Structures are given as C-alpha cells and as structure tokens.
Protein backbone atom coordinates (compact mmCIF):
# COMPACT_ATOMS: atom_id res chain seq x y z
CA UNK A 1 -17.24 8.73 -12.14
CA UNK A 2 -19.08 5.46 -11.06
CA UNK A 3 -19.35 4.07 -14.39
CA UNK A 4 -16.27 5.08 -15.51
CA UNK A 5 -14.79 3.33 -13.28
CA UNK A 6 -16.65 0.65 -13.53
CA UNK A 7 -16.13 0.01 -17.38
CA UNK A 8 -11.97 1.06 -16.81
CA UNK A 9 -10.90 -1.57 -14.03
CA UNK A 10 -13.16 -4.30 -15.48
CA UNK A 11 -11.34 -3.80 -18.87
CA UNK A 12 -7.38 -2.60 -17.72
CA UNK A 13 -7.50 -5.02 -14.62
CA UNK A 14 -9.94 -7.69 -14.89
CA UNK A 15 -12.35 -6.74 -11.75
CA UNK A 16 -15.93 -6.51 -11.77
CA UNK A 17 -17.23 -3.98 -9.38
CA UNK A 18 -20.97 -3.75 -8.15
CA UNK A 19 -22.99 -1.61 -7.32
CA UNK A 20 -22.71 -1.67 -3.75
CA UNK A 21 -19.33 -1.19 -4.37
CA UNK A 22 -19.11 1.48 -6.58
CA UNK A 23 -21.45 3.11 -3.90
CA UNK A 24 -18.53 2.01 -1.09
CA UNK A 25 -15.77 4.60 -3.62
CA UNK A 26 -18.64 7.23 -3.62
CA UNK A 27 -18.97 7.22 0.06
CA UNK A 28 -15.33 7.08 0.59
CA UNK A 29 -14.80 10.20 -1.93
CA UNK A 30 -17.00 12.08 0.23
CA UNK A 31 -15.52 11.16 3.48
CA UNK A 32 -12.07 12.03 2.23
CA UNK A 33 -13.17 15.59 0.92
CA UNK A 34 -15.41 16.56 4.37
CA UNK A 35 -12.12 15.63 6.51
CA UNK A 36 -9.55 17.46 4.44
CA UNK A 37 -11.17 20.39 5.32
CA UNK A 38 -9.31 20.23 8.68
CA UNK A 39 -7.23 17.33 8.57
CA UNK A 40 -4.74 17.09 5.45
CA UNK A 41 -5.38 14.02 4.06
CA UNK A 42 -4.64 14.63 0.17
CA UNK A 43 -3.61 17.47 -1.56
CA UNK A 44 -5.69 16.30 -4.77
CA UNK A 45 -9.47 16.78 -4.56
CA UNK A 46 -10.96 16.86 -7.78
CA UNK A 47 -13.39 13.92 -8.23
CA UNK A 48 -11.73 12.63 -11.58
CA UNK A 49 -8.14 12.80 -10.21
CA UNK A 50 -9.19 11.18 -7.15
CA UNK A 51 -10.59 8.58 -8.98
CA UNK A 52 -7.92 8.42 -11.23
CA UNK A 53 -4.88 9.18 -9.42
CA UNK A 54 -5.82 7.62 -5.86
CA UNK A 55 -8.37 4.80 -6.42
CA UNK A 56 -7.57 3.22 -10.44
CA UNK A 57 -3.66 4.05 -9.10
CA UNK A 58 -3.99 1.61 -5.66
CA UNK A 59 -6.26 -1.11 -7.96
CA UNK A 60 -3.64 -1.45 -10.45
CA UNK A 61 -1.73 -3.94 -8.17
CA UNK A 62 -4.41 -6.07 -9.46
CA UNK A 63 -2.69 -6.57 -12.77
CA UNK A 64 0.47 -7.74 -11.10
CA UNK A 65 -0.75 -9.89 -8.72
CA UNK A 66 -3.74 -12.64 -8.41
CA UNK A 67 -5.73 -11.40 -5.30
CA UNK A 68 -7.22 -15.35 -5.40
CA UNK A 69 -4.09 -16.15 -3.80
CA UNK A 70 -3.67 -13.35 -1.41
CA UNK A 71 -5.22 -13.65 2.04
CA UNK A 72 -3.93 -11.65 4.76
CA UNK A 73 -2.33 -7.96 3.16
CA UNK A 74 -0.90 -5.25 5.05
CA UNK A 75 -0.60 -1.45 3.91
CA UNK A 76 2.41 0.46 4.86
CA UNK A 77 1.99 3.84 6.22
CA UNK A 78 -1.38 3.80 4.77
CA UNK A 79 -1.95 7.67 5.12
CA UNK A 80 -5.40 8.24 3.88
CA UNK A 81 -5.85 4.61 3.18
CA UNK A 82 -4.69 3.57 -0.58
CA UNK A 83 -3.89 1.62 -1.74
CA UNK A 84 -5.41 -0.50 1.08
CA UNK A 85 -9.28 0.55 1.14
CA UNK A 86 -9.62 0.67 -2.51
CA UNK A 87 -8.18 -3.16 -2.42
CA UNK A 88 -10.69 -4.15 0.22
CA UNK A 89 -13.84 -2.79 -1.56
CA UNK A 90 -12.33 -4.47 -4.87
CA UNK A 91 -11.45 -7.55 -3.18
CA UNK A 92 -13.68 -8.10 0.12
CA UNK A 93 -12.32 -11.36 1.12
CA UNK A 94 -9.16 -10.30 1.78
CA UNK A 95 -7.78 -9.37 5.69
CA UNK A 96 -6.89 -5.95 5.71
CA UNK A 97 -4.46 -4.65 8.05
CA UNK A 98 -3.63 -0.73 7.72
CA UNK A 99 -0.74 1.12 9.75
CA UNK A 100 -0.17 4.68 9.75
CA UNK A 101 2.12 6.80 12.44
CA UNK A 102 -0.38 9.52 12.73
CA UNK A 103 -3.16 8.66 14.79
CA UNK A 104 -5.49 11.32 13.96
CA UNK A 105 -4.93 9.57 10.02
CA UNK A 106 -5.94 6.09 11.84
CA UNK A 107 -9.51 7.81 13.58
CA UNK A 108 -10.31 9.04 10.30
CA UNK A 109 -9.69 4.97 8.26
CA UNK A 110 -11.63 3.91 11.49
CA UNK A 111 -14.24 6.02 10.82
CA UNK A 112 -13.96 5.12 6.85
CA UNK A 113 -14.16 1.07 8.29
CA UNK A 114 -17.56 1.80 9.86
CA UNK A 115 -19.23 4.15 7.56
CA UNK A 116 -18.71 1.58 4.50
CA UNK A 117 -19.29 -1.61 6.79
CA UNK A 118 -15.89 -3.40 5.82
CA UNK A 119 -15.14 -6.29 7.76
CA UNK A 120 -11.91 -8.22 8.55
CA UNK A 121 -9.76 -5.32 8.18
CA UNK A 122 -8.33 -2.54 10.75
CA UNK A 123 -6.75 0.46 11.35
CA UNK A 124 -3.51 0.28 13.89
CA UNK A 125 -1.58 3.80 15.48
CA UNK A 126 1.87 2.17 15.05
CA UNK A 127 5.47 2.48 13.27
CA UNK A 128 6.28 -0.48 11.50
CA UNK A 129 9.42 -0.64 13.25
CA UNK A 130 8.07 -1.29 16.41
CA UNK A 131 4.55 -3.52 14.91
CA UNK A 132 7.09 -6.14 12.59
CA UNK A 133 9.20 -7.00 15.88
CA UNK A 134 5.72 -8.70 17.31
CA UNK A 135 5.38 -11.92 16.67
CA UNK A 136 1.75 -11.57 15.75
CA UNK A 137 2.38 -9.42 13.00
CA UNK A 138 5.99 -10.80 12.27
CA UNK A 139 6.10 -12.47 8.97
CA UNK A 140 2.34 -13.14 8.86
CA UNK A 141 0.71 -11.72 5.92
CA UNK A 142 0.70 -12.68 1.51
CA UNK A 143 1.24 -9.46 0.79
CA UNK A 144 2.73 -6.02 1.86
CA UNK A 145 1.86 -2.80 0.06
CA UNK A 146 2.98 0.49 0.18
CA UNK A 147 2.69 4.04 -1.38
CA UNK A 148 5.94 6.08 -1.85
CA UNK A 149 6.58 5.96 1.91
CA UNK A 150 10.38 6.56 1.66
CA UNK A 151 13.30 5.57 -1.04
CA UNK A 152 12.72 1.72 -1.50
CA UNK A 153 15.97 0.33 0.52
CA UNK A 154 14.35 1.96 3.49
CA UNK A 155 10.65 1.03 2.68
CA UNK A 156 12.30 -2.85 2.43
CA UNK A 157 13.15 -2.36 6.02
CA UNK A 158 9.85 -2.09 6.97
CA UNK A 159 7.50 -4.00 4.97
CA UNK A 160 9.75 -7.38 4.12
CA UNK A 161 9.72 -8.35 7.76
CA UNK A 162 5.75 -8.03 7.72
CA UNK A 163 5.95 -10.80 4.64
CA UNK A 164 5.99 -14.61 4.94
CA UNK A 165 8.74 -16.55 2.89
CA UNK A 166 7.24 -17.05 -0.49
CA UNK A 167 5.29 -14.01 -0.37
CA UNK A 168 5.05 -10.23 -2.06
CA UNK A 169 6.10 -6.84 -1.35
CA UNK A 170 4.96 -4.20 -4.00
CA UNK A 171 5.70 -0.57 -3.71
CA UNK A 172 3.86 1.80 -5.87
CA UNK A 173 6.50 4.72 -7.16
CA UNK A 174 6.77 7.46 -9.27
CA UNK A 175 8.44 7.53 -12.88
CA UNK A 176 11.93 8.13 -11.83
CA UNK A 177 13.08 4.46 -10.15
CA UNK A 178 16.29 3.08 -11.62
CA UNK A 179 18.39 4.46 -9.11
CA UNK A 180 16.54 3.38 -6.07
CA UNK A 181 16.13 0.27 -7.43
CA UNK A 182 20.15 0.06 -7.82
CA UNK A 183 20.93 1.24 -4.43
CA UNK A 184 18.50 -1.31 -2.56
CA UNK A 185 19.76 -4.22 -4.53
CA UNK A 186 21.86 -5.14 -1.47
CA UNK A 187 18.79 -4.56 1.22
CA UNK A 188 16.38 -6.86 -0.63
CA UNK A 189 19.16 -9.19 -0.38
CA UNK A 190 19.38 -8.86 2.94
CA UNK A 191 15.90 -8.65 4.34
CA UNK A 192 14.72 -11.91 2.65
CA UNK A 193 16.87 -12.74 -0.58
CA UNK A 194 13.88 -10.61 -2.54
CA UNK A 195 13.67 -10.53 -6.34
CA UNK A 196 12.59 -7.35 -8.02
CA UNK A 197 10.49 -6.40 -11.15
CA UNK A 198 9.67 -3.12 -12.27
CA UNK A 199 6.49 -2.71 -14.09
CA UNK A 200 5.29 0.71 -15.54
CA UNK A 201 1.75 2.02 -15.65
CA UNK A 202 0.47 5.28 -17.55
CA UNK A 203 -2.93 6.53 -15.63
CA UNK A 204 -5.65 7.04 -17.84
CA UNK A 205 -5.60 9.89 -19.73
CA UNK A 206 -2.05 10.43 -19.54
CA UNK A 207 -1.84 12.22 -16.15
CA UNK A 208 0.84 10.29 -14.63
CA UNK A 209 3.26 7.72 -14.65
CA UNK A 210 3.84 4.94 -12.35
CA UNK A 211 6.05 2.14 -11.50
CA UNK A 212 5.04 -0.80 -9.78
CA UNK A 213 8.07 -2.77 -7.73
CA UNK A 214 7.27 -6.25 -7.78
CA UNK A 215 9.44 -8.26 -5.10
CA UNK A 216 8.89 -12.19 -4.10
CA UNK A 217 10.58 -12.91 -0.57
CA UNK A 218 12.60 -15.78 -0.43
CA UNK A 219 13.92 -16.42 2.76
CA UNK A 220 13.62 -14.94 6.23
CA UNK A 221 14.07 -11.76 7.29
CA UNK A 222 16.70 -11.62 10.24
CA UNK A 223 15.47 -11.34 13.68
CA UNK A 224 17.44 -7.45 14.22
CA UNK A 225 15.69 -6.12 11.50
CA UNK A 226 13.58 -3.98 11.09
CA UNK A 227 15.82 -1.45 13.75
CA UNK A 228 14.97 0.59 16.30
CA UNK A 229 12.30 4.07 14.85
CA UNK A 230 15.18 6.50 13.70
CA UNK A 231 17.80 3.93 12.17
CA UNK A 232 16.45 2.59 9.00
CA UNK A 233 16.63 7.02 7.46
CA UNK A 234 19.61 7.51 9.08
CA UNK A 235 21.45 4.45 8.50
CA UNK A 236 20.10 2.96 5.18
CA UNK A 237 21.37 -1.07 4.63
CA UNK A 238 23.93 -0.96 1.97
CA UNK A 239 26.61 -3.08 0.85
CA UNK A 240 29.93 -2.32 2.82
CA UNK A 241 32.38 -0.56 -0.03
C-alpha cells in the first residue's frame, strides 16, 4: 500500500511523503494489528481499509486546512491515534498533543511515539473536561481535531476551549450531518462565536463517505465551560425554547 499511498495523498491533498515516512505508516500498521489482538483498538484490519479508511481518512484535513500555518494541534479522544499520528508523520513540524480517557489506549500511542521516533508530540490519560480547565492547555493550540467522538454540540464542548481565538476546530463525521449541525448552531455560538462549513469527502474507491466540519473560533470560550465529566451528555448547550 506504500506507493499507493504515496501517489493518492500527493495528488488528492498536495503532500509529498518519503520514504522514511511511508516506512513510519508501515510500522504503525503493524503495531496497530499486533495490539488488537488483546486490546481493541479498531474493528477494521485489512491493510487497504486501514490505509484507506484510517490513514488517507485523518490526512484529508490537509485539503481544508494549510498545515504551514498550524503549529501546536491537539486530537480529541484520539483512541488509536487518527487522525493525530497520521498528521504528525505527514506533517513533522507540527506539536502534537493526543488525549484519550483510556489509559491502556494512551500506553499503546506511547509506545507508537517511541517505536517511530516522533518528536514534539505526546500522549496524555485525561478527559478533556478536566485537561481544557488548565491553563496550560486552555486555549493554547491552532488547531483541534477530532474523530466522531460524540454528536458535534457536545464534541464543541470539549475541543473549542482547547482553541485560541482565531483558530480551527474540525471534526471528521460520517455522511449523515445536517441535523447535528442544526442542533449545535447555538453551542458554537456559545463556546467561541464559531463559524461552520461542511465539506464532503468520498474515500477512494467509493467505500465511504465523509464530512469534514470546518469551524474558525472567534472569540473566547467562557471560563465555566467546558463542565464538570458527566454534564456536557447529559445536559447538551442548546438555545433556551
């Protein structure tokens, strides 16, 4: 799959991998298949479709967005790492934080770190709800990704906090988006005056669509959010009716 994907992200998005880092998806392939033998890291295995539907998927921000100008990014309940390894091989200069809830998940991306020698990015056991009330993560980084963590007027909660005024906040979702794009209208207002655009992707080979959420922060998020673990599921922000 090396050259393929080689030849597909230089011509859909622009980057030029090496050879090193081709070599840096290879190992990372392997790693993910030898752990989800007893941790469950992915339910998709096959080479191509973790190529396809996991690595291409999590470099396709790079159409959106001009990694030039991005240089701190943090990844959102990471899980097995996308779309924030794939963006660090791609893009090495960037500062890579990743933040999962599962710290068995954050030993294995630790582990993932090492083995592929990545520098200036890490791996932190943490709910975002707890790491964006720190100041030294609080409205500190260009950009904020995340992987269909949870419906997006919750997923605001916790990544628009993490964002500086002026910068981005893309969620990668699934075909099916008007609705949850409607409904969090009023928490993108709230969390930092946010604008939204939807772009749509079809993976190669036409084995899945995507939507990308494209949303430029505008003003600060207030100091109470995000709330206390629990609140943002069970008590969504939404407009008062």
């Amino acid at each position: 799959m090396s050259r393929w994907m080689q030849e597909r992200v230089a011509k859909d998005f622009s980057i030029s991998l090496t050879s090193l880092q081709l070599e840096q998806f290879d190992q990372y392939y392997h790693r993910i298949i030898e752990t989800n033998q007893y941790l469950n890291l992915t339910a998709i295995t096959d080479e191509k479709e973790v190529y396809i539907k996991h690595f291409y998927d999590s470099l396709s921000i790079a159409a959106y967005t001009s990694f030039e100008q991005i240089k701190k990014l943090i990844d959102v309940g990471t899980g097995a790492g996308f779309p924030g390894i794939p963006l660090k091989i791609a893009f090495p200069q960037l500062e890579v934080l990743l933040i999962d809830s599962l710290q068995k998940r954050v030993r294995f991306l630790q582990g993932v770190i090492e083995e592929l020698q990545l520098s200036a990015i890490d791996a932190v056991h943490s709910r975002a709800e707890e790491l964006a009330q720190r100041d030294e993560y609080r409205e500190q980084f260009d950009l904020a990704v995340a992987r269909a963590v949870a419906r997006l007027n919750i997923l605001a909660e916790y990544c628009l906090p993490f964002v500086k005024v002026q910068g981005s906040f893309i969620a990668q979702k699934g075909a099916v988006i008007d609705e949850e794009i409607e409904e969090a209208s009023y928490a993108l207002h709230v969390l930092g005056k946010a604008s939204l655009k939807k772009c749509h992707l079809t993976l190669p080979g036409s084995i899945g669509e995507r939507n990308l959420l494209l949303m430029k922060k505008r003003d600060h998020s207030p100091r109470r959010y995000p709330r206390r673990a629990g609140l943002p599921h069970k008590e969504p922000i939404q407009a008062k009716r």
